[in-house]
Short mmCIF file of C-alpha atoms in Angstrom, two decimals:
data_model
loop_
_atom_site.label_atom_id
_atom_site.label_comp_id
_atom_site.label_asym_id
_atom_site.label_seq_id
_atom_site.Cartn_x
_atom_site.Cartn_y
_atom_site.Cartn_z
CA MET A 1 111.33 125.19 72.32
CA VAL A 2 109.36 125.77 75.72
CA ALA A 3 111.67 125.07 78.74
CA THR A 4 110.51 122.11 80.98
CA THR A 5 110.04 122.64 84.58
CA ALA A 6 109.36 119.75 86.86
CA LYS A 7 106.79 119.64 89.61
CA THR A 8 105.85 117.34 92.20
CA LEU A 9 102.22 116.68 92.89
CA VAL A 10 100.51 114.59 95.78
CA LEU A 11 97.19 112.82 94.53
CA SER A 12 94.62 112.14 97.33
CA GLY A 13 91.69 109.95 96.72
CA TYR A 14 89.57 106.88 96.65
CA TYR A 15 92.62 104.57 94.91
CA GLY A 16 93.98 101.21 94.97
CA PHE A 17 90.84 100.22 96.51
CA ARG A 18 90.06 98.32 92.64
CA ASN A 19 86.75 100.21 92.14
CA SER A 20 86.68 101.12 88.34
CA GLY A 21 85.01 104.34 88.83
CA ASP A 22 87.64 106.07 91.27
CA GLU A 23 90.69 104.56 89.34
CA ALA A 24 89.37 105.67 86.31
CA VAL A 25 89.09 108.94 87.82
CA LEU A 26 92.92 108.58 88.88
CA GLN A 27 93.99 107.57 85.20
CA SER A 28 91.74 110.86 83.88
CA ILE A 29 93.79 112.90 86.20
CA LEU A 30 97.13 111.56 85.93
CA LEU A 31 96.66 111.91 81.82
CA ALA A 32 95.12 115.33 81.70
CA LEU A 33 98.22 116.63 84.04
CA GLU A 34 100.39 115.32 81.39
CA GLU A 35 98.94 116.33 78.35
CA GLU A 36 98.84 120.09 79.93
CA GLY A 37 102.42 119.74 81.43
CA LEU A 38 103.53 118.90 77.78
CA THR A 39 101.74 121.83 76.70
CA THR A 40 102.87 124.11 79.08
CA GLY A 41 106.58 122.66 79.19
CA VAL A 42 105.75 121.54 82.98
CA ASP A 43 107.06 117.89 83.76
CA ILE A 44 104.30 116.82 86.26
CA LYS A 45 105.78 113.98 88.60
CA PRO A 46 102.74 112.36 90.56
CA ILE A 47 103.05 110.43 93.85
CA VAL A 48 99.28 108.53 94.37
CA LEU A 49 98.19 107.93 97.85
CA SER A 50 96.67 104.68 97.69
CA ILE A 51 95.53 101.23 99.89
CA ASP A 52 97.76 99.12 97.63
CA PRO A 53 100.89 101.25 96.50
CA GLU A 54 102.83 98.30 94.99
CA TRP A 55 99.39 97.90 92.55
CA THR A 56 99.09 101.51 91.87
CA SER A 57 102.49 101.98 90.83
CA ARG A 58 102.49 98.89 88.42
CA THR A 59 98.92 99.57 87.24
CA TYR A 60 99.90 103.22 86.26
CA GLY A 61 103.72 103.36 86.03
CA VAL A 62 103.71 106.11 88.91
CA GLU A 63 105.07 106.57 92.27
CA SER A 64 102.76 105.67 94.87
CA VAL A 65 102.56 105.74 98.96
CA HIS A 66 100.67 103.71 101.68
CA ARG A 67 97.65 106.31 102.33
CA MET A 68 97.15 105.50 105.90
CA LYS A 69 100.63 105.55 107.03
CA LEU A 70 100.99 109.26 107.99
CA GLY A 71 104.93 109.33 108.33
CA GLU A 72 105.08 108.18 104.37
CA VAL A 73 102.29 110.88 103.48
CA ARG A 74 104.14 113.35 105.49
CA LYS A 75 107.27 113.14 103.80
CA ALA A 76 105.17 112.49 100.21
CA ILE A 77 103.68 115.75 100.59
CA LYS A 78 106.76 117.85 102.62
CA SER A 79 108.78 116.88 99.51
CA SER A 80 106.01 117.91 96.80
CA ASP A 81 105.08 121.16 95.28
CA GLY A 82 101.23 120.64 96.09
CA LEU A 83 98.88 118.08 96.65
CA ILE A 84 95.36 117.59 94.79
CA SER A 85 92.61 115.95 96.68
CA GLY A 86 89.75 114.33 94.27
CA GLY A 87 87.92 113.51 92.59
CA GLY A 88 85.18 111.13 93.18
CA SER A 89 82.55 111.68 96.69
CA LEU A 90 85.25 111.98 98.88
CA LEU A 91 84.06 114.81 101.27
CA GLN A 92 80.56 113.06 102.31
CA ASP A 93 79.41 111.09 105.20
CA ALA A 94 76.50 108.91 103.46
CA THR A 95 79.13 105.45 103.74
CA GLY A 96 80.62 106.09 107.22
CA ILE A 97 81.90 108.57 109.70
CA LYS A 98 85.60 108.56 108.98
CA SER A 99 85.80 109.82 104.95
CA ILE A 100 85.31 113.63 105.31
CA PRO A 101 88.43 113.23 108.59
CA TYR A 102 90.47 111.76 106.33
CA TYR A 103 90.73 113.44 102.91
CA LEU A 104 90.36 116.99 105.20
CA GLY A 105 93.26 115.84 107.31
CA VAL A 106 95.44 115.34 104.17
CA ILE A 107 94.72 118.65 102.80
CA LYS A 108 95.18 120.14 105.64
CA LEU A 109 98.49 118.50 106.75
CA ALA A 110 99.79 119.96 103.14
CA GLN A 111 98.74 123.16 104.45
CA TRP A 112 100.41 123.11 107.53
CA LEU A 113 103.59 122.09 105.54
CA GLY A 114 102.88 125.16 103.38
CA LYS A 115 102.54 123.36 100.09
CA PRO A 116 99.35 125.06 97.66
CA THR A 117 96.37 122.57 97.29
CA PHE A 118 94.24 121.69 94.73
CA VAL A 119 90.35 120.68 95.30
CA TYR A 120 89.82 118.61 91.86
CA ALA A 121 86.39 118.00 90.17
CA GLN A 122 84.96 116.52 93.65
CA GLY A 123 81.29 115.45 94.18
CA ILE A 124 80.83 117.04 97.80
CA GLY A 125 78.03 115.56 99.84
CA PRO A 126 75.91 114.52 101.25
CA VAL A 127 77.24 116.09 104.90
CA ASN A 128 74.66 114.92 107.22
CA ARG A 129 76.33 115.34 110.28
CA LYS A 130 76.58 119.54 110.82
CA LEU A 131 79.84 119.30 112.54
CA PHE A 132 81.85 118.54 109.53
CA ARG A 133 80.46 121.84 107.89
CA PRO A 134 82.28 124.42 109.43
CA LEU A 135 85.36 122.07 108.93
CA ILE A 136 85.37 121.42 105.46
CA ALA A 137 84.45 125.58 104.96
CA SER A 138 87.86 125.96 106.82
CA VAL A 139 90.19 124.15 104.94
CA PHE A 140 88.75 125.31 101.81
CA ARG A 141 88.99 128.40 102.13
CA ARG A 142 92.50 127.72 102.48
CA CYS A 143 92.87 125.87 99.14
CA ASP A 144 94.56 127.13 96.19
CA TYR A 145 91.67 126.23 93.57
CA ILE A 146 88.34 124.27 93.98
CA SER A 147 86.35 122.99 91.41
CA VAL A 148 83.49 120.22 91.63
CA ARG A 149 81.63 118.15 89.29
CA ASP A 150 77.95 119.39 89.40
CA THR A 151 76.22 122.93 90.47
CA GLU A 152 74.69 120.89 93.45
CA SER A 153 78.07 120.52 95.13
CA ALA A 154 78.61 124.27 94.50
CA SER A 155 75.64 125.07 96.30
CA LEU A 156 76.14 122.91 99.50
CA LEU A 157 79.57 124.82 99.56
CA ARG A 158 77.97 127.94 99.47
CA ASP A 159 75.87 127.26 101.92
CA MET A 160 78.94 126.44 104.18
CA GLY A 161 79.83 129.98 103.88
CA LEU A 162 82.54 129.78 100.27
CA ARG A 163 81.72 132.73 98.31
CA GLY A 164 82.95 135.59 96.55
CA LYS A 165 86.97 135.06 96.86
CA ASP A 166 86.43 131.91 97.81
CA ALA A 167 85.24 130.78 94.11
CA VAL A 168 84.33 127.15 92.93
CA GLN A 169 84.72 126.10 89.70
CA VAL A 170 81.82 123.83 88.29
CA VAL A 171 83.42 121.13 86.00
CA PRO A 172 82.33 118.13 84.78
CA ASP A 173 83.57 114.84 86.42
CA PRO A 174 87.30 114.07 85.02
CA VAL A 175 86.50 110.63 83.74
CA MET A 176 84.43 112.38 81.07
CA GLY A 177 87.91 113.16 79.25
CA LEU A 178 89.23 109.68 79.47
CA THR A 179 90.23 108.03 76.03
CA LEU A 180 90.52 104.53 75.03
CA ARG A 181 94.03 103.17 74.49
CA GLU A 182 95.41 103.34 71.16
CA ASN A 183 97.12 100.24 71.51
CA ALA A 184 94.01 97.81 72.54
CA GLY A 185 92.04 96.43 69.31
CA GLY A 186 88.15 96.68 68.87
CA SER A 187 85.83 99.74 68.14
CA GLU A 188 85.84 103.25 68.86
CA GLY A 189 83.39 103.50 71.12
CA ASN A 190 80.31 104.37 68.32
CA GLY A 191 77.72 102.07 69.87
CA ASP A 192 77.99 99.27 67.70
CA VAL A 193 77.51 95.91 68.19
CA GLY A 194 80.34 94.27 70.92
CA GLU A 195 83.38 92.57 69.70
CA SER A 196 83.32 90.58 73.31
CA THR A 197 80.56 88.22 72.12
CA ALA A 198 80.77 85.59 69.71
CA SER A 199 77.00 86.78 68.60
CA GLU A 200 76.20 89.47 66.05
CA LEU A 201 73.72 90.67 68.67
CA PRO A 202 73.39 94.15 69.87
CA VAL A 203 74.95 94.50 73.25
CA VAL A 204 73.32 95.81 76.03
CA GLY A 205 75.66 96.26 79.06
CA VAL A 206 74.49 96.33 82.57
CA SER A 207 76.35 97.91 85.68
CA VAL A 208 74.34 96.85 89.08
CA ARG A 209 75.35 97.31 92.83
CA PHE A 210 73.43 96.08 95.86
CA TRP A 211 71.85 99.20 97.61
CA ASN A 212 68.21 98.29 99.30
CA GLU A 213 68.48 95.40 101.75
CA ALA A 214 65.61 93.55 99.85
CA ARG A 215 67.32 93.91 96.48
CA THR A 216 63.47 94.91 95.14
CA GLU A 217 65.63 97.00 92.08
CA LEU A 218 67.58 94.46 91.53
CA THR A 219 64.88 91.90 90.98
CA GLN A 220 63.18 94.89 88.89
CA LEU A 221 65.86 95.40 86.80
CA ALA A 222 65.96 91.35 86.07
CA GLU A 223 62.28 91.72 84.77
CA GLY A 224 62.97 94.39 82.71
CA LEU A 225 65.79 93.34 80.93
CA SER A 226 63.99 89.64 80.34
CA LEU A 227 60.92 92.15 79.00
CA LEU A 228 63.31 93.50 76.39
CA CYS A 229 64.78 89.99 75.64
CA ARG A 230 60.94 89.78 74.56
CA ARG A 231 60.87 92.47 72.66
CA LYS A 232 64.26 92.45 70.68
CA PRO A 233 66.96 89.53 70.72
CA VAL A 234 70.07 90.99 72.59
CA HIS A 235 73.41 89.94 73.99
CA ILE A 236 73.32 91.10 77.72
CA ARG A 237 76.42 91.77 79.25
CA PHE A 238 77.27 92.77 82.80
CA LEU A 239 79.87 94.99 83.77
CA PRO A 240 81.22 94.61 87.50
CA PHE A 241 82.75 97.87 88.47
CA HIS A 242 83.51 97.50 91.94
CA LEU A 243 85.11 93.83 92.70
CA PRO A 244 83.86 91.73 94.21
CA SER A 245 80.35 93.19 95.05
CA ASP A 246 79.29 94.25 91.81
CA VAL A 247 80.19 90.48 90.35
CA GLU A 248 77.37 89.35 93.32
CA ALA A 249 75.33 91.69 92.29
CA SER A 250 75.45 90.73 88.99
CA ARG A 251 74.86 87.34 89.18
CA PHE A 252 71.83 88.25 91.52
CA VAL A 253 70.46 89.45 88.32
CA MET A 254 71.06 87.07 86.09
CA GLU A 255 70.01 84.30 88.13
CA ARG A 256 66.22 86.26 87.74
CA LEU A 257 66.38 86.45 84.10
CA GLY A 258 64.82 83.24 83.45
CA ASN A 259 65.44 81.27 80.63
CA VAL A 260 66.24 84.43 77.53
CA ALA A 261 67.82 81.78 75.56
CA GLU A 262 64.62 80.48 74.21
CA ARG A 263 64.15 84.01 73.22
CA GLY A 264 67.58 84.42 70.88
CA CYS A 265 69.17 86.26 73.73
CA THR A 266 72.73 85.59 75.49
CA VAL A 267 74.57 86.47 78.46
CA SER A 268 77.26 86.87 79.69
CA ILE A 269 79.90 88.83 82.57
CA ALA A 270 82.99 90.62 81.72
CA PRO A 271 86.05 89.15 82.94
CA GLU A 272 87.91 91.08 86.06
CA THR A 273 89.82 94.08 84.61
CA GLU A 274 92.97 95.94 86.52
CA HIS A 275 93.05 98.77 84.26
CA PRO A 276 89.86 101.32 83.98
CA GLN A 277 90.56 101.90 80.36
CA ASP A 278 90.12 97.85 79.58
CA MET A 279 86.68 98.68 80.97
CA LEU A 280 86.25 101.70 79.20
CA ARG A 281 86.98 99.45 76.38
CA GLU A 282 83.78 97.37 77.25
CA VAL A 283 81.52 99.95 77.46
CA SER A 284 82.54 101.12 74.08
CA ARG A 285 81.42 98.10 72.34
CA CYS A 286 77.93 97.76 74.20
CA SER A 287 74.69 99.39 72.12
CA LEU A 288 72.94 100.47 74.94
CA LEU A 289 74.01 100.80 78.79
CA VAL A 290 72.02 100.04 81.91
CA GLY A 291 73.82 101.51 84.92
CA MET A 292 73.27 102.23 88.54
CA ARG A 293 77.11 102.91 88.81
CA LEU A 294 77.91 106.82 88.14
CA HIS A 295 81.04 106.41 85.96
CA SER A 296 79.10 103.20 84.16
CA LEU A 297 76.87 106.31 82.76
CA ILE A 298 79.87 108.77 82.41
CA TYR A 299 81.84 106.11 80.49
CA ALA A 300 78.94 105.33 78.31
CA ALA A 301 78.30 108.89 77.41
CA SER A 302 82.13 109.58 77.14
CA GLN A 303 82.34 106.98 74.01
CA ASN A 304 78.62 107.82 72.97
CA VAL A 305 76.55 104.59 74.06
CA PRO A 306 73.07 105.50 74.63
CA LEU A 307 72.24 104.84 78.26
CA LEU A 308 69.47 104.27 81.19
CA GLY A 309 70.37 105.38 84.45
CA VAL A 310 69.00 104.20 87.60
CA SER A 311 69.01 106.49 90.16
CA TYR A 312 70.16 105.35 94.07
CA ASP A 313 72.07 108.80 94.71
CA PRO A 314 71.31 112.31 93.82
CA LYS A 315 74.88 112.29 91.67
CA ILE A 316 73.31 109.85 89.28
CA ASP A 317 70.66 112.73 88.81
CA HIS A 318 72.99 115.03 88.59
CA PHE A 319 75.10 113.60 85.62
CA LEU A 320 72.32 112.73 83.80
CA GLY A 321 70.88 116.31 83.99
CA ARG A 322 74.10 117.64 82.61
CA ILE A 323 73.57 115.63 79.24
CA GLY A 324 69.90 116.40 79.18
CA SER A 325 68.78 113.10 80.36
CA VAL A 326 66.60 111.88 83.20
CA PRO A 327 66.85 108.31 85.19
CA VAL A 328 64.58 105.74 83.93
CA GLY A 329 63.86 104.94 87.72
CA THR A 330 65.60 104.73 91.13
CA ALA A 331 66.51 102.00 93.80
CA GLU A 332 62.99 102.61 95.23
CA GLU A 333 60.90 102.73 91.95
CA LEU A 334 61.96 101.06 88.67
CA ASP A 335 59.00 100.00 86.15
CA PRO A 336 60.20 96.83 84.10
CA ARG A 337 57.68 98.04 81.65
CA ILE A 338 59.47 101.36 81.02
CA LEU A 339 62.81 100.30 81.40
CA ALA A 340 61.95 97.76 78.40
CA ALA A 341 60.21 99.94 76.16
CA GLU A 342 63.18 102.86 76.80
CA GLY A 343 65.93 99.73 76.23
CA GLU A 344 64.06 98.77 72.96
CA ARG A 345 63.27 102.60 71.68
CA LEU A 346 67.15 103.53 71.70
CA LEU A 347 68.61 100.43 70.65
CA GLN A 348 66.32 101.43 67.47
CA GLU A 349 67.16 105.10 67.66
CA ALA A 350 70.70 104.90 68.58
CA GLY A 351 71.63 107.42 65.98
CA THR A 352 69.41 109.63 67.02
CA TRP A 353 70.12 109.74 70.73
CA ARG A 354 74.03 110.15 69.69
CA LYS A 355 73.36 113.00 67.53
CA SER A 356 70.86 114.87 69.82
CA HIS A 357 73.18 114.71 73.17
CA ALA A 358 76.66 115.36 70.83
CA ALA A 359 77.12 118.93 71.59
CA GLN A 360 76.83 118.28 75.36
CA ILE A 361 78.52 115.77 75.50
CA ALA A 362 81.48 117.62 73.52
CA GLU A 363 81.67 120.29 75.59
CA LEU A 364 81.88 118.10 78.80
CA LYS A 365 84.67 116.25 77.11
CA ARG A 366 86.38 120.23 76.70
CA GLU A 367 85.59 120.84 80.56
CA ALA A 368 87.06 117.82 81.76
CA ARG A 369 90.50 119.48 81.52
CA VAL A 370 89.92 122.31 83.21
CA PRO A 371 90.96 121.38 86.40
CA ALA A 372 94.49 120.54 84.85
CA ARG A 373 94.95 123.22 83.23
CA ARG A 374 94.59 125.66 86.04
CA ILE A 375 96.63 123.25 88.31
CA VAL A 376 99.55 123.53 86.12
CA GLU A 377 99.00 126.97 85.47
CA PHE A 378 99.31 127.81 88.99
CA LEU A 379 102.50 125.62 89.10
CA ARG A 380 104.21 127.79 86.43
CA LYS A 381 104.14 130.99 88.32
#
C-alpha cells in the first residue's frame, strides 16, 4: 500500500470571475492533481485564490481565499507547500497593464516565503511593454517548474533570456484533459445530435464574443450561419462562455440571422452554467462547433466534435495548429460563404474529421496531465 503524504498547494489564476474557459482550467488542474496524487500517494489539498472565494469553494469543494486581500493570500501561501500559477493567459498586457504585475507579484511573494513555485501550462504574451520582459524572466528563473501551452509562448520566454537550465516544457492547455461528469445524463461527446433541443436537427454550437467595435465579424458570422441554414436545416445553439458579455454578443448575432425558421432551422441559447463541466456537456452534444472563444474550441476538440475557429488572437491560431487545423476566418476578415460551405462540409464529413484528428487529440489529452505529474513528483522528493 502506498503511504499517503499530505501537501497543500495554492492555485493562482483568473478564478472566480465565472468565465467558463478559465473555470475549466481550474477544474482541469484540480482533477489532474487529484488523480496524480492518488496514483503516487500524495494527498493534494488545494487553496484557490479567487475573486469570489465563497462561490469557488461551493462550486469545487475546495478551500479558497480572496485573491485581492494580501493578508489572506500571504497566510495561505505561508502555510502551503508550494504555489501553482496558471493556466490561462495570465502574463499578457493586451487587456490592461495590471495583469502581469499581479500574477508576477503572487509568484514573487511565494518565492520570498521560500515556497517552490510552478508555472502550469500558461499562454505567455503578448507582452508589448518592454519593462515587463526582464521582470518575467527574473521571476521565472526562480520557478521550480515551467510549462507553457504552445511553442510560441516558449519562444517568447527564450527571447526574454530563459534558456538552458531555465527549461520550459510545452504542453497542451489543461482543459484538453477535462472529462464529462459521469453522473450527468446525455451523450458522451461523439458529435451526435444534441439532446438539449426538442428537434432531431444536427446542433451547431456557436461561441461568440465582442471584439471589433464595429461588430463586423459578428455580422459576417450571422450571415454565414444564415447561409448554412439555406444549405442544410440545423439547430443553432449559442453557448455563452463569459457572462454576461457573451450572452449579449450571442443575441447580437441572433438578431441578424433573419427568418431561419422558414428554412427549417431553429435557434436557442444555452442557459447560464456555473460549472465548466456543464458547458462541456453542452459542447459534447453538438455536431459542429463554430467558436471565437479559445476554450470553446478546446472543449470541442476534447469531445471529438468537428470545429471551425474564428481567430481574434494568436492563441486561437496556435491551438488550431496543434490539431492540424487553420481558422475559417478572422475577426478582421470572415467570408460568410466560406463559413457556410465549411460548416456544411464538416456536418457531412464528421466521421472523416474525427478519424483524421483522432491521433493528435489523443496525444494532447495525454500530454495535458504532464504538469500535474511533474509537480506531484517534485512534492514527493
